[in-house]
Each structure stands twice: as structure tokens, then as C-alpha cells.
Amino acid sequence: MSGLATLFTVLGLAWAIQLFFAWRQAQQFQKQLSTLRKEGIVAIGLGGKRYRGGRAYVALVADESGIVSNGLILTGMTVMAKGKPFDDYKGFSIKDVASGNRTAPGRKEKVTEAARMAAEHILEYQGKK
């Protein structure tokens, strides 16, 4: 094998390993979401830029009256990041979160943006019912 063929083989293997870990991360996040779905209406929001500080995924759970009862956050630069409990909006109205009146103190803008998007999805779902 020439040096160039070896390089492309190594790059292909590294890419395949990265894809495997990304798939595994998504499966674990979906498993965590399945437990949240038993509690109420669940929506996921996305915030941040892909290459500028990474992205944040926030899942919010709202009951039928529109109050946030639980949450989950996934943020990190690697495929090793895991979903963590997110209680910053617990007890707040989903309308307040969607409008931006309620923010999570001490959190980055990408987390607030993701929570706002999740809240908007919940409001959209409730409007269709």
C-alpha cells in the first residue's frame, strides 16, 4: 500500500468510528427522551452554531396546562457528551419561555435559544390540538 492509500484508509476508519459514536450518542439521547415523553408534551430545540462554540439541544416537557415540568440538555463539542437534567425552566409557563421573558441565568445564549425553540414547538402543538 502506498502512503496515500494508507492515509485514506486511516481517514476512512476514523470517519466510520466517529459516525458510530454519533449514532450511539443519538440513541442514548432518544432513550432519555422516551422517559420524558411519559410525563407530558415533549419538544426539542436547537441553539448555537455548529463550528462557533458548538450546539445545544434542549428538550422541555410541559403538562396540559402549559407549565414546564422537566427538561433535558445535551451540549458539548464531542460525541461523548451525554444528556443531563435541565431544571432551569421548571415551573415556568411555556408561553414565558417562548417569548423570551424567562431565561436561564448563567447559561449561554445557545441554551436560551434552544429552550425558546422547544417552547415554541410545544405552543405550536397545543395550538393544533
PDB file of C-alpha atoms in Angstrom:
ATOM      1  CA  MET A   1       0.000   0.000   0.000  1.00  0.00           C
ATOM      2  CA  SER A   2       1.266   3.420  -0.864  1.00  0.00           C
ATOM      3  CA  GLY A   3       1.416   6.250   1.647  1.00  0.00           C
ATOM      4  CA  LEU A   4      -1.616   7.958   0.106  1.00  0.00           C
ATOM      5  CA  ALA A   5      -3.726   4.786   0.221  1.00  0.00           C
ATOM      6  CA  THR A   6      -2.773   4.269   3.872  1.00  0.00           C
ATOM      7  CA  LEU A   7      -3.745   7.857   4.656  1.00  0.00           C
ATOM      8  CA  PHE A   8      -7.184   7.469   3.048  1.00  0.00           C
ATOM      9  CA  THR A   9      -7.722   4.138   4.802  1.00  0.00           C
ATOM     10  CA  VAL A  10      -6.928   5.679   8.193  1.00  0.00           C
ATOM     11  CA  LEU A  11      -9.176   8.682   7.457  1.00  0.00           C
ATOM     12  CA  GLY A  12     -11.994   6.346   6.402  1.00  0.00           C
ATOM     13  CA  LEU A  13     -11.665   4.308   9.587  1.00  0.00           C
ATOM     14  CA  ALA A  14     -11.608   7.454  11.749  1.00  0.00           C
ATOM     15  CA  TRP A  15     -14.734   8.730   9.994  1.00  0.00           C
ATOM     16  CA  ALA A  16     -16.524   5.397  10.488  1.00  0.00           C
ATOM     17  CA  ILE A  17     -15.643   5.391  14.202  1.00  0.00           C
ATOM     18  CA  GLN A  18     -16.894   8.970  14.564  1.00  0.00           C
ATOM     19  CA  LEU A  19     -20.173   8.022  12.838  1.00  0.00           C
ATOM     20  CA  PHE A  20     -20.606   5.074  15.175  1.00  0.00           C
ATOM     21  CA  PHE A  21     -20.152   7.232  18.275  1.00  0.00           C
ATOM     22  CA  ALA A  22     -22.517   9.912  16.909  1.00  0.00           C
ATOM     23  CA  TRP A  23     -25.154   7.216  16.288  1.00  0.00           C
ATOM     24  CA  ARG A  24     -24.638   5.857  19.800  1.00  0.00           C
ATOM     25  CA  GLN A  25     -24.982   9.347  21.294  1.00  0.00           C
ATOM     26  CA  ALA A  26     -28.241   9.879  19.405  1.00  0.00           C
ATOM     27  CA  GLN A  27     -29.577   6.520  20.612  1.00  0.00           C
ATOM     28  CA  GLN A  28     -28.780   7.365  24.237  1.00  0.00           C
ATOM     29  CA  PHE A  29     -30.427  10.787  23.927  1.00  0.00           C
ATOM     30  CA  GLN A  30     -33.542   9.210  22.397  1.00  0.00           C
ATOM     31  CA  LYS A  31     -33.672   6.708  25.254  1.00  0.00           C
ATOM     32  CA  GLN A  32     -33.566   9.568  27.770  1.00  0.00           C
ATOM     33  CA  LEU A  33     -36.314  11.348  25.827  1.00  0.00           C
ATOM     34  CA  SER A  34     -38.543   8.274  25.909  1.00  0.00           C
ATOM     35  CA  THR A  35     -38.723   8.521  29.701  1.00  0.00           C
ATOM     36  CA  LEU A  36     -39.636  12.213  29.451  1.00  0.00           C
ATOM     37  CA  ARG A  37     -42.435  11.500  26.959  1.00  0.00           C
ATOM     38  CA  LYS A  38     -44.347   9.705  29.714  1.00  0.00           C
ATOM     39  CA  GLU A  39     -44.552  12.981  31.683  1.00  0.00           C
ATOM     40  CA  GLY A  40     -46.234  15.222  29.110  1.00  0.00           C
ATOM     41  CA  ILE A  41     -45.687  17.062  25.847  1.00  0.00           C
ATOM     42  CA  VAL A  42     -42.026  16.991  24.796  1.00  0.00           C
ATOM     43  CA  ALA A  43     -40.276  19.177  22.233  1.00  0.00           C
ATOM     44  CA  ILE A  44     -36.617  19.605  21.358  1.00  0.00           C
ATOM     45  CA  GLY A  45     -34.974  22.887  20.441  1.00  0.00           C
ATOM     46  CA  LEU A  46     -31.603  23.602  18.867  1.00  0.00           C
ATOM     47  CA  GLY A  47     -29.381  26.599  19.571  1.00  0.00           C
ATOM     48  CA  GLY A  48     -25.919  27.767  18.669  1.00  0.00           C
ATOM     49  CA  LYS A  49     -23.662  27.473  15.665  1.00  0.00           C
ATOM     50  CA  ARG A  50     -22.066  24.259  14.542  1.00  0.00           C
ATOM     51  CA  TYR A  51     -18.480  25.496  14.426  1.00  0.00           C
ATOM     52  CA  ARG A  52     -18.677  28.539  16.716  1.00  0.00           C
ATOM     53  CA  GLY A  53     -18.945  27.209  20.223  1.00  0.00           C
ATOM     54  CA  GLY A  54     -20.996  24.131  19.419  1.00  0.00           C
ATOM     55  CA  ARG A  55     -24.692  23.452  19.562  1.00  0.00           C
ATOM     56  CA  ALA A  56     -27.084  22.921  22.416  1.00  0.00           C
ATOM     57  CA  TYR A  57     -30.125  20.665  22.331  1.00  0.00           C
ATOM     58  CA  VAL A  58     -32.786  21.328  24.944  1.00  0.00           C
ATOM     59  CA  ALA A  59     -35.837  19.140  25.468  1.00  0.00           C
ATOM     60  CA  LEU A  60     -38.667  20.611  27.521  1.00  0.00           C
ATOM     61  CA  VAL A  61     -41.635  18.764  28.983  1.00  0.00           C
ATOM     62  CA  ALA A  62     -44.874  20.652  29.525  1.00  0.00           C
ATOM     63  CA  ASP A  63     -48.097  19.460  31.091  1.00  0.00           C
ATOM     64  CA  GLU A  64     -51.504  20.119  29.536  1.00  0.00           C
ATOM     65  CA  SER A  65     -51.793  23.474  31.311  1.00  0.00           C
ATOM     66  CA  GLY A  66     -48.560  24.709  29.694  1.00  0.00           C
ATOM     67  CA  ILE A  67     -46.226  24.586  32.690  1.00  0.00           C
ATOM     68  CA  VAL A  68     -42.707  23.196  32.229  1.00  0.00           C
ATOM     69  CA  SER A  69     -42.340  20.118  34.407  1.00  0.00           C
ATOM     70  CA  ASN A  70     -38.958  18.752  33.336  1.00  0.00           C
ATOM     71  CA  GLY A  71     -36.134  19.134  30.857  1.00  0.00           C
ATOM     72  CA  LEU A  72     -33.031  17.607  29.337  1.00  0.00           C
ATOM     73  CA  ILE A  73     -29.967  19.299  27.858  1.00  0.00           C
ATOM     74  CA  LEU A  74     -27.318  17.943  25.511  1.00  0.00           C
ATOM     75  CA  THR A  75     -24.357  20.184  24.887  1.00  0.00           C
ATOM     76  CA  GLY A  76     -20.700  19.577  24.203  1.00  0.00           C
ATOM     77  CA  MET A  77     -18.128  19.567  21.458  1.00  0.00           C
ATOM     78  CA  THR A  78     -17.652  15.800  21.218  1.00  0.00           C
ATOM     79  CA  VAL A  79     -19.751  12.722  20.602  1.00  0.00           C
ATOM     80  CA  MET A  80     -19.011  11.737  24.194  1.00  0.00           C
ATOM     81  CA  ALA A  81     -21.417  14.396  25.558  1.00  0.00           C
ATOM     82  CA  LYS A  82     -24.417  12.999  27.402  1.00  0.00           C
ATOM     83  CA  GLY A  83     -27.863  14.402  28.130  1.00  0.00           C
ATOM     84  CA  LYS A  84     -28.194  15.965  31.571  1.00  0.00           C
ATOM     85  CA  PRO A  85     -31.249  17.003  33.597  1.00  0.00           C
ATOM     86  CA  PHE A  86     -32.286  20.588  32.880  1.00  0.00           C
ATOM     87  CA  ASP A  87     -34.472  22.160  35.561  1.00  0.00           C
ATOM     88  CA  ASP A  88     -33.804  25.847  34.837  1.00  0.00           C
ATOM     89  CA  TYR A  89     -37.323  26.418  33.455  1.00  0.00           C
ATOM     90  CA  LYS A  90     -39.192  24.062  35.777  1.00  0.00           C
ATOM     91  CA  GLY A  91     -42.452  25.651  36.974  1.00  0.00           C
ATOM     92  CA  PHE A  92     -42.443  28.416  34.347  1.00  0.00           C
ATOM     93  CA  SER A  93     -45.162  28.941  31.776  1.00  0.00           C
ATOM     94  CA  ILE A  94     -44.258  27.655  28.329  1.00  0.00           C
ATOM     95  CA  LYS A  95     -45.515  30.984  26.912  1.00  0.00           C
ATOM     96  CA  ASP A  96     -42.998  32.907  29.028  1.00  0.00           C
ATOM     97  CA  VAL A  97     -40.159  30.697  27.825  1.00  0.00           C
ATOM     98  CA  ALA A  98     -41.206  31.004  24.162  1.00  0.00           C
ATOM     99  CA  SER A  99     -41.488  34.790  24.361  1.00  0.00           C
ATOM    100  CA  GLY A 100     -38.063  35.117  25.960  1.00  0.00           C
ATOM    101  CA  ASN A 101     -39.442  36.620  29.183  1.00  0.00           C
ATOM    102  CA  ARG A 102     -37.866  33.782  31.160  1.00  0.00           C
ATOM    103  CA  THR A 103     -34.225  32.938  30.657  1.00  0.00           C
ATOM    104  CA  ALA A 104     -31.879  30.566  32.406  1.00  0.00           C
ATOM    105  CA  PRO A 105     -29.477  32.670  34.479  1.00  0.00           C
ATOM    106  CA  GLY A 106     -25.830  31.817  33.948  1.00  0.00           C
ATOM    107  CA  ARG A 107     -26.471  29.819  30.771  1.00  0.00           C
ATOM    108  CA  LYS A 108     -25.081  30.598  27.342  1.00  0.00           C
ATOM    109  CA  GLU A 109     -27.253  32.193  24.679  1.00  0.00           C
ATOM    110  CA  LYS A 110     -27.341  28.942  22.689  1.00  0.00           C
ATOM    111  CA  VAL A 111     -29.114  27.208  25.603  1.00  0.00           C
ATOM    112  CA  THR A 112     -31.684  30.008  25.891  1.00  0.00           C
ATOM    113  CA  GLU A 113     -32.205  29.904  22.123  1.00  0.00           C
ATOM    114  CA  ALA A 114     -32.725  26.126  22.191  1.00  0.00           C
ATOM    115  CA  ALA A 115     -35.184  26.340  25.104  1.00  0.00           C
ATOM    116  CA  ARG A 116     -37.122  29.076  23.310  1.00  0.00           C
ATOM    117  CA  MET A 117     -37.357  26.912  20.176  1.00  0.00           C
ATOM    118  CA  ALA A 118     -38.571  23.901  22.182  1.00  0.00           C
ATOM    119  CA  ALA A 119     -41.209  26.082  23.886  1.00  0.00           C
ATOM    120  CA  GLU A 120     -42.379  27.410  20.516  1.00  0.00           C
ATOM    121  CA  HIS A 121     -42.794  23.827  19.260  1.00  0.00           C
ATOM    122  CA  ILE A 122     -44.893  22.946  22.309  1.00  0.00           C
ATOM    123  CA  LEU A 123     -47.098  26.005  21.786  1.00  0.00           C
ATOM    124  CA  GLU A 124     -47.483  25.095  18.123  1.00  0.00           C
ATOM    125  CA  TYR A 125     -48.518  21.560  19.091  1.00  0.00           C
ATOM    126  CA  GLN A 126     -51.013  22.826  21.665  1.00  0.00           C
ATOM    127  CA  GLY A 127     -52.490  25.177  19.065  1.00  0.00           C
ATOM    128  CA  LYS A 128     -53.134  22.277  16.679  1.00  0.00           C
ATOM    129  CA  LYS A 129     -54.986  20.224  19.310  1.00  0.00           C
TER     130      LYS A 129
END
